[in-house]
Amino acid sequence: MKIVIIGAGAMGGLFAARLAAAGEDVSVVDVWAEHVETIRTQGLILETGEGEVRTKPAAVTRVEDLAACAADLVIVFVKSGMTAAAARSAQTILGPVGRVLTLQNGLGNAEMIAEVFGADRVLAGTTAQGATLIGPGRIRHGGRGDTHIGRLTGPVDDFCREAAMILSRAGIPAIAEDAVQSLIWGKLVINVGINALTALLRFTNGQLNDHAETRELVKLAVAEAVQVAAASDVRLPYDNAVEKVLAVAAATATNRSSMLQDILRGRATEIDAINGALVREGVRLGVPTPVNATLTLLIKALEKQQGICG
Ligand code: KPL
């Protein structure tokens, strides 16, 4: 399978490195010129518990530079604010029966991609892999966990199973599944509980468990998310959402959430696709979400204070 990854930050870089190390034909597209140049000249280095893995996937800053590519699978890993632009740019490289996979955080990414390619050609899901972008050409592989992928419409098919098999063979255990919306909402609720709070407090994920006040804040934010999910007729993939979120925070204790990493790097966060999206869904369905509305406003104020343009 010819694979192109758009967005070679922490997660995109991790997937690219693992796939390239497994011998897959993989290229990356990223707007950060220094990162791309380093990958091109020195390779992409993945720091793992077992040492460093160096690979050299093809790397470009513009999708057009892969014009003759006809990819079988495009994996979108850009920040959610860039999804629509990434999908449009993927039009020039996706082969005639190729598909686009999103494993991004938040709501709405798969639907934005479907607007460009049609829902039949979209795969979506979640990943519990953890990674940090250390610097140009260098990614650290943090926590490991399963990746779940499915079709946006309909049950899994051979393409979906093959994509999951290729990822698994590359050391990214992946499972093909039917209930994509349940997967996406299941991850959304986790991000709603962890990301904004860790970014505001500059806490690692695990520190949310250390204080009664932060456990209570997680509980309040997550309770709203559970109500919105229920009003949307989405069945979450776990029974006790608050317990699940605190367990994920414990399992990824030393991680800095992606939102905290964004704030620390002076980059726009995904607040609009996470807590902000939940608030919008709440308004649409008549479910009040005052805690998430407050978290959204606080993160937006923090972005402004840091001079970050949304
Ligand atoms: O997905 C994550 C993120 O940081 O975006 C979690 C699960 C919170 C891990 O850090």
mmCIF file of C-alpha atoms in Angstrom, residues 3-229:
data_model
loop_
_atom_site.group_PDB
_atom_site.id
_atom_site.type_symbol
_atom_site.label_atom_id
_atom_site.label_comp_id
_atom_site.label_asym_id
_atom_site.label_seq_id
_atom_site.Cartn_x
_atom_site.Cartn_y
_atom_site.Cartn_z
ATOM 1 C CA ILE A 3 0.736 5.597 2.180
ATOM 2 C CA VAL A 4 0.953 9.380 2.586
ATOM 3 C CA ILE A 5 0.759 10.994 6.017
ATOM 4 C CA ILE A 6 -0.338 14.630 6.066
ATOM 5 C CA GLY A 7 0.881 16.235 9.288
ATOM 6 C CA ALA A 8 4.119 14.732 10.608
ATOM 7 C CA GLY A 9 3.954 16.072 14.158
ATOM 8 C CA ALA A 10 4.108 13.757 17.157
ATOM 9 C CA MET A 11 1.487 11.223 15.998
ATOM 10 C CA GLY A 12 2.038 11.541 12.248
ATOM 11 C CA GLY A 13 5.778 11.245 12.823
ATOM 12 C CA LEU A 14 5.327 8.161 14.995
ATOM 13 C CA PHE A 15 3.131 6.419 12.410
ATOM 14 C CA ALA A 16 5.511 7.401 9.586
ATOM 15 C CA ALA A 17 8.543 6.107 11.450
ATOM 16 C CA ARG A 18 6.910 2.799 12.382
ATOM 17 C CA LEU A 19 5.498 2.218 8.893
ATOM 18 C CA ALA A 20 8.796 3.120 7.204
ATOM 19 C CA ALA A 21 10.718 0.849 9.592
ATOM 20 C CA ALA A 22 8.368 -1.989 8.589
ATOM 21 C CA GLY A 23 9.277 -1.433 4.941
ATOM 22 C CA GLU A 24 6.036 0.281 3.867
ATOM 23 C CA ASP A 25 6.072 2.853 1.068
ATOM 24 C CA VAL A 26 5.357 5.949 3.157
ATOM 25 C CA SER A 27 5.739 9.683 2.502
ATOM 26 C CA VAL A 28 5.092 12.600 4.842
ATOM 27 C CA VAL A 29 3.834 16.109 4.187
ATOM 28 C CA ASP A 30 4.371 18.777 6.819
ATOM 29 C CA VAL A 31 4.420 22.559 6.675
ATOM 30 C CA TRP A 32 7.381 22.833 9.062
ATOM 31 C CA ALA A 33 10.255 23.262 6.580
ATOM 32 C CA GLU A 34 13.073 22.571 9.061
ATOM 33 C CA HIS A 35 11.431 19.307 10.160
ATOM 34 C CA VAL A 36 10.975 18.183 6.546
ATOM 35 C CA GLU A 37 14.532 19.164 5.598
ATOM 36 C CA THR A 38 15.929 17.256 8.587
ATOM 37 C CA ILE A 39 13.914 14.139 7.667
ATOM 38 C CA ARG A 40 15.153 14.447 4.099
ATOM 39 C CA THR A 41 18.817 14.869 4.957
ATOM 40 C CA GLN A 42 19.293 13.013 8.251
ATOM 41 C CA GLY A 43 16.178 10.873 8.506
ATOM 42 C CA LEU A 44 13.345 10.647 10.992
ATOM 43 C CA ILE A 45 14.498 9.474 14.396
ATOM 44 C CA LEU A 46 12.085 7.691 16.712
ATOM 45 C CA GLU A 47 13.210 7.450 20.322
ATOM 46 C CA THR A 48 11.806 4.309 21.897
ATOM 47 C CA GLY A 49 12.363 2.512 25.191
ATOM 48 C CA GLU A 50 14.562 0.064 23.258
ATOM 49 C CA GLY A 51 16.743 2.696 21.560
ATOM 50 C CA GLU A 52 16.516 4.868 18.457
ATOM 51 C CA VAL A 53 14.986 3.871 15.134
ATOM 52 C CA ARG A 54 16.112 5.934 12.135
ATOM 53 C CA THR A 55 14.138 5.835 8.882
ATOM 54 C CA LYS A 56 14.022 8.007 5.779
ATOM 55 C CA PRO A 57 10.470 8.390 4.471
ATOM 56 C CA ALA A 58 10.045 10.772 1.558
ATOM 57 C CA ALA A 59 9.268 14.205 3.042
ATOM 58 C CA VAL A 60 7.841 17.342 1.429
ATOM 59 C CA THR A 61 6.300 20.606 2.631
ATOM 60 C CA ARG A 62 3.628 20.723 -0.080
ATOM 61 C CA VAL A 63 1.342 17.936 -1.227
ATOM 62 C CA GLU A 64 1.839 19.057 -4.859
ATOM 63 C CA ASP A 65 5.437 17.863 -4.638
ATOM 64 C CA LEU A 66 4.045 14.304 -4.473
ATOM 65 C CA ALA A 67 1.838 14.934 -7.507
ATOM 66 C CA ALA A 68 2.519 11.665 -9.364
ATOM 67 C CA CYS A 69 1.851 9.685 -6.239
ATOM 68 C CA ALA A 70 -1.640 7.983 -6.456
ATOM 69 C CA ALA A 71 -1.751 7.014 -2.780
ATOM 70 C CA ASP A 72 -3.802 4.040 -1.594
ATOM 71 C CA LEU A 73 -4.109 5.470 1.899
ATOM 72 C CA VAL A 74 -3.769 9.062 3.078
ATOM 73 C CA ILE A 75 -3.601 9.432 6.863
ATOM 74 C CA VAL A 76 -4.547 12.894 8.121
ATOM 75 C CA PHE A 77 -2.801 13.906 11.331
ATOM 76 C CA VAL A 78 -2.896 17.701 11.083
ATOM 77 C CA LYS A 79 -4.449 19.748 13.903
ATOM 78 C CA SER A 80 -8.221 19.749 13.514
ATOM 79 C CA GLY A 81 -8.271 23.417 12.416
ATOM 80 C CA MET A 82 -6.343 22.357 9.285
ATOM 81 C CA THR A 83 -8.391 19.269 8.385
ATOM 82 C CA ALA A 84 -10.469 20.850 5.608
ATOM 83 C CA ALA A 85 -7.356 22.265 3.907
ATOM 84 C CA ALA A 86 -5.529 18.923 4.269
ATOM 85 C CA ALA A 87 -8.479 17.069 2.726
ATOM 86 C CA ARG A 88 -8.618 19.449 -0.232
ATOM 87 C CA SER A 89 -4.892 19.094 -0.814
ATOM 88 C CA ALA A 90 -5.165 15.279 -0.642
ATOM 89 C CA GLN A 91 -7.350 15.378 -3.764
ATOM 90 C CA THR A 92 -4.251 15.649 -5.928
ATOM 91 C CA ILE A 93 -2.567 12.558 -4.482
ATOM 92 C CA LEU A 94 -5.280 10.034 -3.616
ATOM 93 C CA GLY A 95 -5.448 7.150 -6.086
ATOM 94 C CA PRO A 96 -8.781 6.252 -7.742
ATOM 95 C CA VAL A 97 -9.744 3.642 -5.111
ATOM 96 C CA GLY A 98 -7.677 5.113 -2.286
ATOM 97 C CA ARG A 99 -9.120 6.072 1.082
ATOM 98 C CA VAL A 100 -8.438 8.742 3.693
ATOM 99 C CA LEU A 101 -8.024 7.821 7.354
ATOM 100 C CA THR A 102 -8.349 10.268 10.243
ATOM 101 C CA LEU A 103 -7.251 9.399 13.764
ATOM 102 C CA GLN A 104 -7.347 13.025 14.933
ATOM 103 C CA ASN A 105 -8.793 14.240 18.199
ATOM 104 C CA GLY A 106 -12.193 15.887 18.335
ATOM 105 C CA LEU A 107 -15.471 15.947 16.455
ATOM 106 C CA GLY A 108 -16.047 16.781 12.804
ATOM 107 C CA ASN A 109 -12.761 15.723 11.153
ATOM 108 C CA ALA A 110 -14.158 12.679 9.346
ATOM 109 C CA GLU A 111 -17.168 14.687 8.171
ATOM 110 C CA MET A 112 -14.925 17.452 6.763
ATOM 111 C CA ILE A 113 -12.945 14.839 4.831
ATOM 112 C CA ALA A 114 -16.194 13.234 3.639
ATOM 113 C CA GLU A 115 -17.257 16.574 2.159
ATOM 114 C CA VAL A 116 -14.290 16.353 -0.191
ATOM 115 C CA PHE A 117 -14.158 12.598 -0.969
ATOM 116 C CA GLY A 118 -17.588 11.260 -0.044
ATOM 117 C CA ALA A 119 -18.250 9.292 3.144
ATOM 118 C CA ASP A 120 -17.550 5.915 1.469
ATOM 119 C CA ARG A 121 -13.879 6.757 1.092
ATOM 120 C CA VAL A 122 -13.335 7.843 4.686
ATOM 121 C CA LEU A 123 -11.928 5.706 7.478
ATOM 122 C CA ALA A 124 -11.956 7.105 10.995
ATOM 123 C CA GLY A 125 -11.033 6.036 14.468
ATOM 124 C CA THR A 126 -8.828 6.625 17.439
ATOM 125 C CA THR A 127 -5.373 5.782 18.661
ATOM 126 C CA ALA A 128 -4.112 5.388 22.191
ATOM 127 C CA GLN A 129 -0.497 5.670 21.081
ATOM 128 C CA GLY A 130 1.434 8.450 22.789
ATOM 129 C CA ALA A 131 4.189 10.488 21.157
ATOM 130 C CA THR A 132 5.991 13.782 21.588
ATOM 131 C CA LEU A 133 7.672 15.871 18.928
ATOM 132 C CA ILE A 134 11.095 16.562 20.450
ATOM 133 C CA GLY A 135 12.501 18.704 17.640
ATOM 134 C CA PRO A 136 13.043 18.668 13.871
ATOM 135 C CA GLY A 137 13.195 15.065 12.670
ATOM 136 C CA ARG A 138 12.898 13.633 16.184
ATOM 137 C CA ILE A 139 9.879 11.995 17.839
ATOM 138 C CA ARG A 140 9.648 10.208 21.176
ATOM 139 C CA HIS A 141 7.340 7.197 21.403
ATOM 140 C CA GLY A 142 5.531 7.446 24.758
ATOM 141 C CA GLY A 143 2.615 5.299 25.896
ATOM 142 C CA ARG A 144 1.409 2.456 23.706
ATOM 143 C CA GLY A 145 -2.148 1.404 23.163
ATOM 144 C CA ASP A 146 -4.548 0.120 20.574
ATOM 145 C CA THR A 147 -5.660 1.902 17.432
ATOM 146 C CA HIS A 148 -9.245 1.328 16.269
ATOM 147 C CA ILE A 149 -10.341 2.079 12.735
ATOM 148 C CA GLY A 150 -13.601 1.727 10.871
ATOM 149 C CA ARG A 151 -15.536 3.074 7.926
ATOM 150 C CA LEU A 152 -17.480 6.281 8.355
ATOM 151 C CA THR A 153 -20.423 4.526 6.735
ATOM 152 C CA GLY A 154 -21.096 0.829 6.883
ATOM 153 C CA PRO A 155 -19.351 -2.174 8.395
ATOM 154 C CA VAL A 156 -15.635 -2.889 8.038
ATOM 155 C CA ASP A 157 -14.521 -4.223 4.671
ATOM 156 C CA ASP A 158 -11.352 -5.763 3.216
ATOM 157 C CA PHE A 159 -9.655 -2.388 2.746
ATOM 158 C CA CYS A 160 -10.264 -1.491 6.371
ATOM 159 C CA ARG A 161 -8.972 -4.868 7.561
ATOM 160 C CA GLU A 162 -5.880 -4.564 5.366
ATOM 161 C CA ALA A 163 -5.110 -1.078 6.696
ATOM 162 C CA ALA A 164 -5.423 -2.391 10.278
ATOM 163 C CA MET A 165 -3.153 -5.324 9.418
ATOM 164 C CA ILE A 166 -0.475 -3.073 7.900
ATOM 165 C CA LEU A 167 -0.477 -0.870 10.995
ATOM 166 C CA SER A 168 -0.333 -3.867 13.327
ATOM 167 C CA ARG A 169 2.555 -5.382 11.357
ATOM 168 C CA ALA A 170 4.397 -2.077 11.797
ATOM 169 C CA GLY A 171 4.057 -2.251 15.594
ATOM 170 C CA ILE A 172 0.927 -0.113 15.897
ATOM 171 C CA PRO A 173 -1.651 -2.669 17.048
ATOM 172 C CA ALA A 174 -4.844 -1.830 15.137
ATOM 173 C CA ILE A 175 -8.311 -3.321 15.155
ATOM 174 C CA ALA A 176 -10.925 -2.872 12.415
ATOM 175 C CA GLU A 177 -14.300 -2.037 13.959
ATOM 176 C CA ASP A 178 -17.842 -1.127 12.946
ATOM 177 C CA ALA A 179 -18.943 1.457 15.519
ATOM 178 C CA VAL A 180 -16.902 4.437 14.428
ATOM 179 C CA GLN A 181 -19.014 7.134 16.116
ATOM 180 C CA SER A 182 -18.783 5.277 19.417
ATOM 181 C CA LEU A 183 -14.981 5.208 19.060
ATOM 182 C CA ILE A 184 -14.771 8.899 18.191
ATOM 183 C CA TRP A 185 -17.059 9.952 21.048
ATOM 184 C CA GLY A 186 -15.271 7.623 23.441
ATOM 185 C CA LYS A 187 -12.012 9.436 22.710
ATOM 186 C CA LEU A 188 -13.730 12.837 22.696
ATOM 187 C CA VAL A 189 -14.977 12.349 26.250
ATOM 188 C CA ILE A 190 -11.423 11.508 27.357
ATOM 189 C CA ASN A 191 -10.038 14.615 25.667
ATOM 190 C CA VAL A 192 -12.851 16.744 27.149
ATOM 191 C CA GLY A 193 -11.845 15.570 30.630
ATOM 192 C CA ILE A 194 -8.071 15.872 30.279
ATOM 193 C CA ASN A 195 -6.879 18.308 27.623
ATOM 194 C CA ALA A 196 -8.231 21.734 28.601
ATOM 195 C CA LEU A 197 -7.646 21.234 32.315
ATOM 196 C CA THR A 198 -4.040 20.093 31.870
ATOM 197 C CA ALA A 199 -3.371 23.012 29.501
ATOM 198 C CA LEU A 200 -4.869 25.580 31.900
ATOM 199 C CA LEU A 201 -3.117 24.173 34.957
ATOM 200 C CA ARG A 202 0.089 23.118 33.162
ATOM 201 C CA PHE A 203 -0.369 19.694 34.709
ATOM 202 C CA THR A 204 0.820 16.395 33.322
ATOM 203 C CA ASN A 205 -2.126 14.055 32.742
ATOM 204 C CA GLY A 206 -1.402 12.123 35.931
ATOM 205 C CA GLN A 207 -1.519 15.225 38.133
ATOM 206 C CA LEU A 208 -5.262 15.493 37.496
ATOM 207 C CA ASN A 209 -5.623 12.481 39.786
ATOM 208 C CA ASP A 210 -3.579 14.049 42.589
ATOM 209 C CA HIS A 211 -6.114 16.599 43.859
ATOM 210 C CA ALA A 212 -9.758 16.420 44.906
ATOM 211 C CA GLU A 213 -10.386 19.721 43.070
ATOM 212 C CA THR A 214 -9.072 18.501 39.712
ATOM 213 C CA ARG A 215 -10.826 15.151 40.017
ATOM 214 C CA GLU A 216 -14.045 17.127 40.627
ATOM 215 C CA LEU A 217 -13.397 19.369 37.592
ATOM 216 C CA VAL A 218 -12.840 16.276 35.419
ATOM 217 C CA LYS A 219 -16.071 14.832 36.759
ATOM 218 C CA LEU A 220 -18.077 17.994 35.981
ATOM 219 C CA ALA A 221 -16.731 18.349 32.431
ATOM 220 C CA VAL A 222 -17.153 14.635 31.661
ATOM 221 C CA ALA A 223 -20.694 14.458 33.080
ATOM 222 C CA GLU A 224 -21.779 17.071 30.528
ATOM 223 C CA ALA A 225 -20.079 15.137 27.723
ATOM 224 C CA VAL A 226 -21.888 11.946 28.728
ATOM 225 C CA GLN A 227 -25.229 13.759 28.582
ATOM 226 C CA VAL A 228 -24.517 15.203 25.150
ATOM 227 C CA ALA A 229 -23.407 11.778 23.870
#
